[in-house]
Tab-separated table of C-alpha atoms and ligand atoms in Angstrom:
chain	number	residue	atom	x	y	z
A	1	MET	CA	59.826	120.575	101.062
A	2	ILE	CA	60.740	122.363	104.185
A	3	GLY	CA	57.720	124.140	105.578
A	4	ASN	CA	57.084	126.175	108.725
A	5	ASN	CA	59.947	128.548	108.061
A	6	MET	CA	62.357	125.775	108.975
A	7	ASP	CA	64.751	126.956	106.313
A	8	LYS	CA	65.168	130.138	108.319
A	9	PHE	CA	66.720	128.030	111.013
A	10	GLY	CA	69.351	126.630	108.712
A	11	TYR	CA	67.805	123.242	107.931
A	12	SER	CA	68.303	123.669	104.199
A	13	ILE	CA	71.880	124.868	104.283
A	14	SER	CA	73.683	121.589	104.134
A	15	LYS	CA	72.527	119.290	101.396
A	16	GLY	CA	74.100	115.832	101.641
A	17	ARG	CA	77.226	115.571	99.543
A	18	GLN	CA	76.961	111.870	98.886
A	19	ILE	CA	76.246	110.796	95.326
A	20	ASN	CA	73.314	108.418	95.513
A	21	TYR	CA	73.853	106.493	92.323
A	22	GLU	CA	70.442	104.843	92.092
A	23	ALA	CA	68.588	108.067	92.791
A	24	ASN	CA	70.270	109.934	89.960
A	25	ASP	CA	69.060	110.304	86.415
A	26	ARG	CA	71.724	109.600	83.821
A	27	LYS	CA	69.822	110.291	80.624
A	28	ILE	CA	72.181	113.122	79.644
A	29	ALA	CA	75.101	110.698	79.899
A	30	GLU	CA	73.185	108.036	77.946
A	31	TYR	CA	72.458	110.541	75.191
A	32	ILE	CA	76.148	111.379	74.897
A	33	TYR	CA	77.265	107.725	75.009
A	34	GLU	CA	74.917	107.018	72.150
A	35	ASN	CA	75.940	109.876	69.929
A	36	GLU	CA	79.613	110.198	70.832
A	37	PRO	CA	80.869	106.765	71.959
A	38	SER	CA	84.350	108.146	72.608
A	39	PHE	CA	82.849	109.596	75.813
A	40	ARG	CA	83.378	106.128	77.293
A	41	LEU	CA	87.106	106.300	76.674
A	42	CYS	CA	87.817	109.166	79.069
A	43	ILE	CA	90.220	108.178	81.859
A	44	GLU	CA	89.809	111.438	83.770
A	45	CYS	CA	93.420	112.450	83.305
A	46	GLY	CA	92.671	116.171	83.195
A	47	GLY	CA	94.630	116.983	80.048
A	48	CYS	CA	91.619	118.752	78.592
A	49	SER	CA	91.012	120.906	81.647
A	50	ALA	CA	94.687	121.819	81.889
A	51	THR	CA	94.715	123.340	78.428
A	52	CYS	CA	91.277	124.914	78.570
A	53	THR	CA	91.425	128.717	78.575
A	54	THR	CA	88.049	128.939	80.279
A	55	GLY	CA	89.270	126.647	83.011
A	56	ASN	CA	92.392	128.717	83.485
A	57	LEU	CA	90.421	131.924	83.949
A	58	THR	CA	87.264	130.764	85.715
A	59	LYS	CA	86.128	127.930	87.929
A	60	PHE	CA	85.452	125.397	85.205
A	61	SER	CA	86.826	121.895	84.688
A	62	LEU	CA	85.796	119.877	81.670
A	63	ARG	CA	87.149	116.722	83.288
A	64	GLU	CA	85.035	117.249	86.378
A	65	LEU	CA	82.049	118.056	84.216
A	66	PHE	CA	82.465	114.716	82.464
A	67	VAL	CA	82.552	112.702	85.651
A	68	LEU	CA	79.521	114.523	87.069
A	69	ILE	CA	77.537	113.899	83.883
A	70	LYS	CA	78.443	110.202	84.087
A	71	ARG	CA	77.168	109.995	87.639
A	72	GLY	CA	73.994	111.905	86.820
A	73	GLU	CA	74.938	114.814	89.084
A	74	ASN	CA	73.336	117.269	86.710
A	75	ASP	CA	72.667	120.176	89.012
A	76	GLN	CA	75.507	122.552	88.276
A	77	ILE	CA	76.332	121.219	84.873
A	78	TRP	CA	74.059	123.336	82.769
A	79	GLN	CA	75.456	126.583	84.148
A	80	ASN	CA	78.975	125.318	83.597
A	81	LEU	CA	78.366	124.041	80.084
A	82	LYS	CA	77.570	127.564	78.983
A	83	LYS	CA	81.084	128.703	79.877
A	84	CYS	CA	82.768	126.601	77.184
A	85	MET	CA	83.735	128.590	74.085
A	86	LEU	CA	83.829	125.518	71.876
A	87	CYS	CA	87.367	126.397	70.828
A	88	GLY	CA	88.319	122.714	70.636
A	89	LYS	CA	91.745	123.014	72.238
A	90	CYS	CA	90.853	120.223	74.658
A	91	THR	CA	90.221	117.814	71.786
A	92	LEU	CA	93.776	118.342	70.567
A	93	VAL	CA	95.215	117.334	73.927
A	94	CYS	CA	93.156	114.273	74.890
A	95	PRO	CA	95.364	111.141	74.969
A	96	ARG	CA	92.380	108.841	74.530
A	97	GLY	CA	91.029	110.466	71.411
A	98	VAL	CA	87.850	111.625	73.129
A	99	ASN	CA	85.943	114.094	70.989
A	100	THR	CA	85.597	116.472	73.918
A	101	ARG	CA	84.226	119.420	72.022
A	102	ASN	CA	81.448	117.346	70.523
A	103	ILE	CA	80.568	116.094	73.983
A	104	VAL	CA	80.004	119.666	75.136
A	105	VAL	CA	77.821	120.264	72.098
A	106	LEU	CA	75.842	117.078	72.731
A	107	ALA	CA	75.506	117.811	76.427
A	108	ARG	CA	74.028	121.207	75.607
A	109	GLN	CA	71.626	119.581	73.169
A	110	ALA	CA	70.622	117.009	75.745
A	111	PHE	CA	69.947	119.677	78.339
A	112	GLN	CA	67.935	121.721	75.853
A	113	LYS	CA	65.852	118.659	74.980
A	114	SER	CA	65.257	117.680	78.558
A	115	ASN	CA	62.168	119.300	80.011
A	116	ASP	CA	63.819	119.707	83.346
A	117	TYR	CA	66.388	122.088	81.974
A	118	ALA	CA	64.621	123.776	79.038
A	119	ILE	CA	65.151	127.486	78.834
B	1	MET	CA	124.128	62.987	82.322
B	2	ASN	CA	125.466	65.848	84.337
B	3	GLY	CA	123.538	66.247	87.516
B	4	ASN	CA	120.404	65.683	89.570
B	5	VAL	CA	118.057	68.545	90.257
B	6	ILE	CA	115.055	68.718	92.524
B	7	VAL	CA	112.296	71.122	91.536
B	8	ILE	CA	109.913	71.968	94.353
B	9	GLY	CA	106.434	72.856	93.140
B	10	ALA	CA	104.736	71.821	89.913
B	11	GLY	CA	102.965	75.023	89.015
B	12	ILE	CA	103.844	76.962	85.901
B	13	ALA	CA	107.402	77.813	86.988
B	14	GLY	CA	108.224	74.356	88.320
B	15	MET	CA	106.870	72.533	85.290
B	16	GLU	CA	108.694	74.805	82.873
B	17	ALA	CA	111.980	74.595	84.799
B	18	ALA	CA	111.728	70.801	85.092
B	19	GLY	CA	110.928	70.480	81.400
B	20	GLN	CA	113.841	72.645	80.277
B	21	LEU	CA	116.303	70.924	82.626
B	22	ALA	CA	115.182	67.518	81.401
B	23	LYS	CA	115.613	68.587	77.786
B	24	ALA	CA	119.154	69.666	78.603
B	25	GLY	CA	119.867	66.172	79.945
B	26	TYR	CA	119.590	66.652	83.692
B	27	LEU	CA	117.738	64.188	85.871
B	28	VAL	CA	114.887	65.967	87.570
B	29	THR	CA	112.653	65.069	90.479
B	30	LEU	CA	109.579	67.287	90.425
B	31	LEU	CA	107.789	67.484	93.768
B	32	GLU	CA	104.182	68.614	94.135
B	33	LYS	CA	102.047	68.664	97.260
B	34	GLU	CA	98.748	68.432	95.347
B	35	GLU	CA	97.608	65.461	93.305
B	36	GLU	CA	97.510	67.480	90.122
B	37	ALA	CA	100.265	69.552	88.502
B	38	GLY	CA	99.436	73.040	87.222
B	39	GLY	CA	99.024	75.085	90.397
B	40	HIS	CA	96.749	78.121	90.276
B	41	LEU	CA	96.397	77.811	86.531
B	42	ASN	CA	93.997	74.924	87.153
B	43	ASN	CA	91.506	77.427	88.607
B	44	TRP	CA	91.616	79.722	85.615
B	45	TYR	CA	89.270	79.590	82.670
B	46	HIS	CA	90.374	82.245	80.213
B	47	LEU	CA	93.659	84.129	80.411
B	48	PHE	CA	94.403	87.831	79.916
B	49	PRO	CA	95.065	89.687	77.723
B	50	ASP	CA	94.008	87.565	74.745
B	51	ARG	CA	91.468	85.470	76.637
B	52	ARG	CA	92.761	82.164	75.379
B	53	ASN	CA	91.748	79.032	77.212
B	54	GLY	CA	93.998	78.343	80.222
B	55	ASP	CA	93.898	74.623	79.425
B	56	GLU	CA	96.063	75.262	76.372
B	57	VAL	CA	98.900	76.486	78.571
B	58	ILE	CA	98.375	73.586	80.976
B	59	LYS	CA	98.640	71.214	78.043
B	60	TYR	CA	101.915	72.829	76.916
B	61	LEU	CA	103.319	72.462	80.443
B	62	LYS	CA	102.164	68.876	80.840
B	63	ASP	CA	103.842	68.018	77.553
B	64	GLN	CA	106.982	69.702	78.888
B	65	ILE	CA	107.167	67.406	81.895
B	66	ASP	CA	106.344	64.296	79.920
B	67	ASN	CA	110.028	63.406	79.695
B	68	ASP	CA	111.944	60.295	80.754
B	69	ASN	CA	114.403	62.441	82.667
B	70	ILE	CA	111.660	63.649	85.002
B	71	THR	CA	110.284	61.786	88.000
B	72	PHE	CA	107.058	63.498	88.986
B	73	LEU	CA	106.086	62.904	92.604
B	74	ASN	CA	102.634	64.265	93.397
B	75	GLY	CA	100.963	64.304	96.785
B	76	THR	CA	104.417	64.834	98.243
B	77	ARG	CA	105.252	66.522	101.504
B	78	ILE	CA	108.818	67.420	102.380
B	79	ASP	CA	109.710	66.242	105.873
B	80	ASN	CA	113.330	67.198	105.918
B	81	LEU	CA	115.837	68.975	103.737
B	82	GLU	CA	119.550	69.093	104.363
B	83	LYS	CA	122.626	70.314	102.635
B	84	SER	CA	125.650	68.173	103.240
B	85	LYS	CA	128.762	69.526	101.614
B	86	LYS	CA	127.521	70.220	98.098
B	87	GLU	CA	124.711	67.731	98.101
B	88	PHE	CA	121.092	68.226	99.055
B	89	ILE	CA	119.178	65.409	100.738
B	90	ILE	CA	115.413	65.580	100.874
B	91	LYS	CA	113.176	63.282	102.859
B	92	THR	CA	109.512	63.112	101.887
B	93	ASN	CA	106.433	61.071	102.653
B	94	ARG	CA	106.733	59.409	99.237
B	95	ALA	CA	110.429	58.749	98.736
B	96	LYS	CA	112.725	58.107	101.662
B	97	GLU	CA	115.691	60.023	100.451
B	98	ILE	CA	116.276	61.988	97.288
B	99	CYS	CA	119.716	63.405	96.622
B	100	ALA	CA	120.401	66.295	94.316
B	101	ASP	CA	123.127	68.664	93.246
B	102	ALA	CA	120.831	71.663	92.984
B	103	ILE	CA	117.341	72.734	93.961
B	104	VAL	CA	114.883	74.936	92.097
B	105	VAL	CA	112.363	76.480	94.453
B	106	ALA	CA	109.144	77.071	92.517
B	107	THR	CA	106.752	77.149	95.419
B	108	GLY	CA	104.688	80.070	94.168
B	109	PHE	CA	102.073	82.280	95.752
B	110	ASP	CA	98.812	81.956	97.659
B	111	LEU	CA	95.869	84.216	97.043
B	112	PHE	CA	95.131	86.720	99.768
B	113	ARG	CA	92.359	85.345	101.977
B	114	SER	CA	89.685	87.948	101.340
B	115	GLU	CA	87.844	87.332	104.602
B	116	ARG	CA	90.738	89.185	106.227
B	117	LYS	CA	89.307	92.398	104.743
B	118	GLU	CA	86.229	92.037	106.897
B	119	GLU	CA	84.784	95.361	105.804
B	120	TYR	CA	84.189	93.925	102.324
B	121	GLY	CA	82.001	91.168	103.701
B	122	TYR	CA	83.544	88.074	102.131
B	123	GLY	CA	82.230	85.113	104.071
B	124	ILE	CA	79.574	87.368	105.597
B	125	TYR	CA	77.420	88.332	102.613
B	126	ASP	CA	76.645	85.550	100.155
B	127	ASN	CA	76.987	87.678	97.063
B	128	VAL	CA	80.488	88.891	97.798
B	129	ILE	CA	82.859	86.584	95.913
B	130	THR	CA	86.500	86.586	94.798
B	131	SER	CA	88.038	86.701	91.355
B	132	VAL	CA	88.737	82.969	91.621
B	133	ASP	CA	85.112	82.201	92.540
B	134	LEU	CA	84.053	84.164	89.482
B	135	GLU	CA	86.485	82.295	87.261
B	136	LYS	CA	84.887	79.079	88.462
B	137	MET	CA	81.480	80.475	87.513
B	138	PHE	CA	82.813	81.249	84.030
B	139	ARG	CA	84.075	77.710	83.744
B	140	GLU	CA	80.701	76.336	84.762
B	141	GLY	CA	78.954	78.830	82.494
B	142	ASP	CA	76.675	79.965	85.291
B	143	ILE	CA	77.046	83.432	86.775
B	144	SER	CA	74.380	83.725	89.387
B	145	LEU	CA	73.565	85.064	92.796
B	146	ILE	CA	73.098	82.793	95.766
B	147	ASN	CA	69.323	82.716	95.115
B	148	GLY	CA	69.908	81.625	91.524
B	149	ASN	CA	69.029	84.985	89.971
B	150	VAL	CA	71.226	86.570	87.331
B	151	PRO	CA	73.035	89.644	88.679
B	152	ASN	CA	72.297	92.925	87.009
B	153	THR	CA	74.814	95.221	88.671
B	154	ILE	CA	78.277	93.848	89.307
B	155	GLY	CA	81.124	95.587	91.114
B	156	MET	CA	84.814	94.718	90.933
B	157	VAL	CA	86.909	95.833	93.901
B	158	HIS	CA	90.564	96.310	93.009
B	159	CYS	CA	93.516	95.995	95.412
B	160	VAL	CA	91.977	93.571	97.913
B	161	GLY	CA	94.901	92.582	100.115
B	162	SER	CA	97.396	94.546	98.028
B	163	ARG	CA	98.698	98.085	98.463
B	164	ASP	CA	97.272	97.920	101.935
B	165	GLU	CA	99.336	98.493	105.045
B	166	LYS	CA	96.394	97.371	107.157
B	167	VAL	CA	96.920	93.786	106.051
B	168	GLY	CA	100.689	94.128	105.900
B	169	ASN	CA	100.907	94.046	102.114
B	170	PRO	CA	102.197	97.376	100.872
B	171	TYR	CA	103.053	96.039	97.418
B	172	CYS	CA	101.016	95.902	94.220
B	173	SER	CA	100.082	92.419	93.008
B	174	LYS	CA	100.415	93.636	89.432
B	175	LEU	CA	97.868	91.350	87.810
B	176	CYS	CA	94.573	92.144	89.469
B	177	CYS	CA	93.822	95.284	87.449
B	178	VAL	CA	94.035	93.420	84.179
B	179	THR	CA	92.176	90.469	85.703
B	180	ALA	CA	89.359	92.805	86.738
B	181	VAL	CA	89.167	94.257	83.242
B	182	LYS	CA	89.211	90.824	81.633
B	183	GLN	CA	86.542	89.510	83.971
B	184	ALA	CA	84.411	92.634	83.570
B	185	ILE	CA	84.405	92.058	79.809
B	186	GLU	CA	83.481	88.411	80.283
B	187	ILE	CA	80.613	89.310	82.606
B	188	ARG	CA	79.221	91.643	79.957
B	189	GLU	CA	79.549	88.925	77.345
B	190	ASN	CA	77.768	86.422	79.567
B	191	ILE	CA	75.112	88.874	80.771
B	192	PRO	CA	74.742	91.503	78.021
B	193	GLU	CA	72.197	93.602	79.904
B	194	SER	CA	74.367	93.850	83.029
B	195	LYS	CA	76.205	96.926	84.265
B	196	VAL	CA	79.753	96.499	85.552
B	197	PHE	CA	81.695	98.923	87.746
B	198	CYS	CA	85.381	98.743	88.576
B	199	PHE	CA	86.389	100.494	91.783
B	200	TYR	CA	90.106	101.209	91.533
B	201	MET	CA	92.842	103.325	93.126
B	202	ASP	CA	95.069	103.355	90.047
B	203	MET	CA	94.657	101.415	86.856
B	204	ARG	CA	97.940	99.555	86.573
B	205	MET	CA	97.809	98.072	83.124
B	206	GLY	CA	101.529	97.512	82.725
B	207	GLY	CA	101.780	94.609	80.336
B	208	ALA	CA	101.703	93.960	76.628
B	209	LEU	CA	98.178	94.623	75.334
B	210	TYR	CA	96.758	95.406	78.784
B	211	GLU	CA	96.020	99.070	78.087
B	212	GLU	CA	94.376	98.078	74.824
B	213	LEU	CA	92.148	95.683	76.753
B	214	TYR	CA	91.228	98.526	79.096
B	215	MET	CA	90.195	100.705	76.143
B	216	GLU	CA	88.210	97.850	74.674
B	217	ALA	CA	86.459	97.391	78.018
B	218	GLN	CA	85.419	101.043	77.971
B	219	GLU	CA	84.561	101.400	74.320
B	220	LYS	CA	83.085	98.065	73.329
B	221	TYR	CA	81.756	96.784	76.635
B	222	GLY	CA	80.794	100.003	78.393
B	223	ILE	CA	82.496	99.062	81.659
B	224	ASN	CA	82.333	101.896	84.180
B	225	PHE	CA	85.431	102.882	86.108
B	226	ILE	CA	85.139	104.703	89.404
B	227	ARG	CA	88.333	105.855	91.035
B	228	GLY	CA	88.198	105.320	94.763
B	229	LYS	CA	88.994	102.768	97.430
B	230	VAL	CA	85.870	101.010	98.636
B	231	SER	CA	85.631	101.733	102.341
B	232	GLU	CA	82.930	99.281	103.329
B	233	VAL	CA	80.173	97.034	102.093
B	234	GLY	CA	76.825	96.517	103.751
B	235	GLU	CA	73.604	94.754	102.883
B	236	SER	CA	70.169	96.306	102.480
B	237	PHE	CA	66.924	94.701	103.649
B	238	ASN	CA	66.294	93.439	100.090
B	239	HIS	CA	69.687	91.711	99.988
B	240	LYS	CA	71.397	94.205	97.742
B	241	LEU	CA	74.958	95.059	98.622
B	242	ILE	CA	75.590	98.688	99.483
B	243	VAL	CA	79.026	99.854	98.429
B	244	LYS	CA	80.555	103.008	99.834
B	245	VAL	CA	83.399	104.694	98.042
B	246	GLU	CA	84.664	108.170	97.403
B	247	ASP	CA	84.342	109.041	93.765
B	248	THR	CA	87.656	110.834	94.025
B	249	LEU	CA	87.429	112.325	90.552
B	250	ALA	CA	84.125	113.921	91.373
B	251	GLY	CA	85.441	114.785	94.830
B	252	ARG	CA	82.308	113.367	96.413
B	253	PRO	CA	81.377	110.322	98.467
B	254	LEU	CA	79.265	107.831	96.519
B	255	LYS	CA	76.884	105.071	97.501
B	256	MET	CA	75.761	102.362	95.149
B	257	GLU	CA	73.625	99.226	95.174
B	258	ILE	CA	75.341	96.163	93.754
B	259	ASP	CA	74.003	92.640	93.188
B	260	LEU	CA	77.313	90.812	92.972
B	261	LEU	CA	80.631	92.091	94.273
B	262	VAL	CA	83.883	90.546	93.077
B	263	LEU	CA	87.010	91.036	95.179
B	264	MET	CA	90.280	91.103	93.242
B	265	ALA	CA	92.360	89.157	95.750
B	266	GLY	CA	96.068	89.892	95.698
B	267	MET	CA	99.064	87.581	95.838
B	268	GLU	CA	101.107	86.618	98.881
B	269	ILE	CA	104.028	84.265	99.244
B	270	SER	CA	102.556	80.791	99.671
B	271	GLU	CA	102.495	78.763	102.860
B	272	GLY	CA	104.449	76.111	100.972
B	273	SER	CA	107.139	78.661	100.162
B	274	LYS	CA	107.361	79.685	103.782
B	275	LYS	CA	107.805	76.079	104.839
B	276	THR	CA	110.459	75.396	102.227
B	277	GLY	CA	112.181	78.663	103.095
B	278	LYS	CA	112.358	77.651	106.710
B	279	LEU	CA	113.826	74.236	105.944
B	280	LEU	CA	116.500	75.742	103.711
B	281	GLY	CA	117.102	79.000	105.559
B	282	LEU	CA	116.071	81.211	102.653
B	283	LYS	CA	115.953	84.967	103.039
B	284	THR	CA	112.738	86.868	102.518
B	285	GLY	CA	112.343	90.527	101.684
B	286	GLU	CA	110.146	93.232	103.115
B	287	ASN	CA	107.186	91.990	101.102
B	288	ARG	CA	107.765	88.473	102.533
B	289	PHE	CA	108.483	86.987	99.104
B	290	PHE	CA	111.906	85.363	98.714
B	291	GLN	CA	114.717	87.860	98.464
B	292	SER	CA	116.851	87.431	95.362
B	293	ARG	CA	120.582	87.929	95.565
B	294	ASP	CA	120.379	90.841	93.174
B	295	ASN	CA	117.289	92.655	91.987
B	296	HIS	CA	118.609	93.328	88.523
B	297	TYR	CA	120.819	90.476	87.429
B	298	GLY	CA	120.401	87.817	90.067
B	299	SER	CA	116.690	87.343	90.514
B	300	ASN	CA	117.006	83.549	90.324
B	301	LEU	CA	119.789	83.359	92.901
B	302	SER	CA	119.068	82.677	96.557
B	303	ASN	CA	121.291	83.246	99.545
B	304	ILE	CA	122.308	79.578	99.429
B	305	ASP	CA	124.638	78.183	96.764
B	306	GLY	CA	122.837	75.595	94.714
B	307	VAL	CA	119.328	76.845	95.526
B	308	PHE	CA	117.571	78.796	92.784
B	309	TYR	CA	114.243	80.576	92.484
B	310	ALA	CA	111.726	80.289	89.709
B	311	GLY	CA	108.489	82.221	89.428
B	312	THR	CA	106.101	83.845	91.843
B	313	CYS	CA	107.799	82.797	95.053
B	314	THR	CA	109.947	85.907	94.423
B	315	SER	CA	107.221	88.383	93.418
B	316	PRO	CA	103.898	88.593	91.596
B	317	MET	CA	104.335	87.660	87.922
B	318	ASN	CA	102.089	86.896	84.999
B	319	ILE	CA	102.336	83.642	83.056
B	320	SER	CA	104.811	84.784	80.424
B	321	GLU	CA	107.046	86.363	83.063
B	322	THR	CA	106.854	83.192	85.124
B	323	ILE	CA	107.866	81.020	82.195
B	324	SER	CA	110.760	83.360	81.323
B	325	HIS	CA	111.860	83.417	84.943
B	326	ALA	CA	111.813	79.609	85.084
B	327	ARG	CA	113.930	79.382	81.940
B	328	ALA	CA	116.389	81.873	83.406
B	329	ALA	CA	116.579	79.737	86.539
B	330	VAL	CA	117.536	76.760	84.385
B	331	LEU	CA	120.433	78.726	82.885
B	332	GLU	CA	121.636	79.586	86.388
B	333	VAL	CA	121.406	75.934	87.439
B	334	MET	CA	123.400	74.829	84.409
B	335	ASP	CA	126.041	77.473	84.994
B	336	TYR	CA	126.294	76.405	88.623
B	337	LEU	CA	126.584	72.694	87.878
B	338	LYS	CA	129.107	73.179	85.083
B	339	ASN	CA	131.304	75.895	86.518
B	340	ASP	CA	130.782	76.978	90.115
B	341	ARG	CA	130.115	73.717	91.837
B	342	LYS	CA	133.459	72.187	90.920
C	401	SF4	S1	86.268	123.635	73.784
C	401	SF4	FE1	85.491	124.390	75.730
C	401	SF4	S2	86.272	122.946	77.232
C	401	SF4	FE2	87.486	122.671	75.366
C	401	SF4	S3	89.268	123.977	75.650
C	401	SF4	FE3	87.740	125.154	74.534
C	401	SF4	S4	86.623	126.255	76.118
C	401	SF4	FE4	87.751	124.624	77.142
C	402	SF4	S1	91.915	114.780	78.209
C	402	SF4	FE1	90.561	113.159	77.428
C	402	SF4	S2	90.897	111.416	78.803
C	402	SF4	FE2	91.763	113.214	79.811
C	402	SF4	S3	90.115	113.948	81.132
C	402	SF4	FE3	89.960	115.083	79.202
C	402	SF4	S4	88.531	113.880	77.945
C	402	SF4	FE4	89.184	112.575	79.632
C	403	SF4	S1	97.367	95.432	89.889
C	403	SF4	FE1	95.772	96.950	90.239
C	403	SF4	S2	94.322	95.900	91.583
C	403	SF4	FE2	96.226	94.744	91.682
C	403	SF4	S3	97.281	95.557	93.448
C	403	SF4	FE3	98.068	96.653	91.646
C	403	SF4	S4	96.790	98.486	91.472
C	403	SF4	FE4	95.736	97.053	92.868
């Protein structure tokens, strides 16, 4: 915590950008791996995000979401997950047969279940 | 019957070429600097993509050279090599003078010396090893850290000494991606509770059944793939290795603690090839491997009539490519001895 009004002097503006792998919590990713093993097969090609209507109209990338979940960088994921319309177009495109739509569903479930993100 | 041929190097290519030439009735002298034939294959335990035992291929090759037409000279060093008219005369430490009508150069590759990539800490940190060191551990059935503990987190660094202008090797060694995947799978089989991470720039799985192995590694073995070139490796106070990489797909720098780091050392033209090349006046290309006379239809032909290439002295190749290349070299030798040389 930054006390003594230090934040007013800009000390909280720049959070480190480095992913600290050990410090992160990957239980959302583990939950998805367990229930939708095809999550492991993603090669981050971006086919899904290229076809995604949401991604074409707003700042949203399913591919990026996947990699962030895998690293346990959960901070902005919950907000982003809500943008998906569950149309399933991405699933049609994926060359690795990843059940992308189900991953979004599972990720939402995992966030709902996790105390840290309960709404 | 119809000619004497000297084959230099008794690795995969040299053994196969010698065997095929002998079967066709030529008299072959097979020269090897080491005591044992087999080359790099002797260091390998299981082979990609099907993970068969490397000894099976060695056995096939040893049977190939078990032929009365072949004189196998091991522990041999070439002192001098001359071409006089259409004949080659070789002087070695073992036989005073060997004459031949043609030469097959099968002098192969050397592995990149990983200590040259100082930033990865090979030779500095005990738990940084190479793919060959790991293969030895597989063979001995003991994958452990220097203190004897079993590693829990293992990292595989792709492209060590390949695709790297800094070490003068701009080319891709072609086989290290699939080697990393194969070894990652084997680590997980040996240490089921371990976590394995491959740090790669591109996954180049360009061979029969390679991509399938990659999928299997993801699906069945849960290998993690992180796209990014490792920039440096350090060591923490508790002797864990600290790997720094950009997770380029997340667009963020990443730092990770690793117990055992395996460097996927690339391939370079061997010192033996360089020496032979010098004696014969063979041309090398930009990547320092021998330059074939034509990239498409003359990959076994050198710049000197009667001297032919077989295998990885011309470029990185896997075992099946090497064997095919050696057989193609034999066809070129036969064509030369029957038609051109006259
Ligand atoms: S299911 Fe979601 S992520 Fe997939 S295309 Fe539709 S909106 Fe995009
Ligand atoms: S299309 Fe499939 S493989 Fe490609 S990034 Fe999306 S989920 Fe991953
Ligand atoms: S095969 Fe893979 S690891 Fe080896 S040099 Fe090529 S890209 Fe790098």
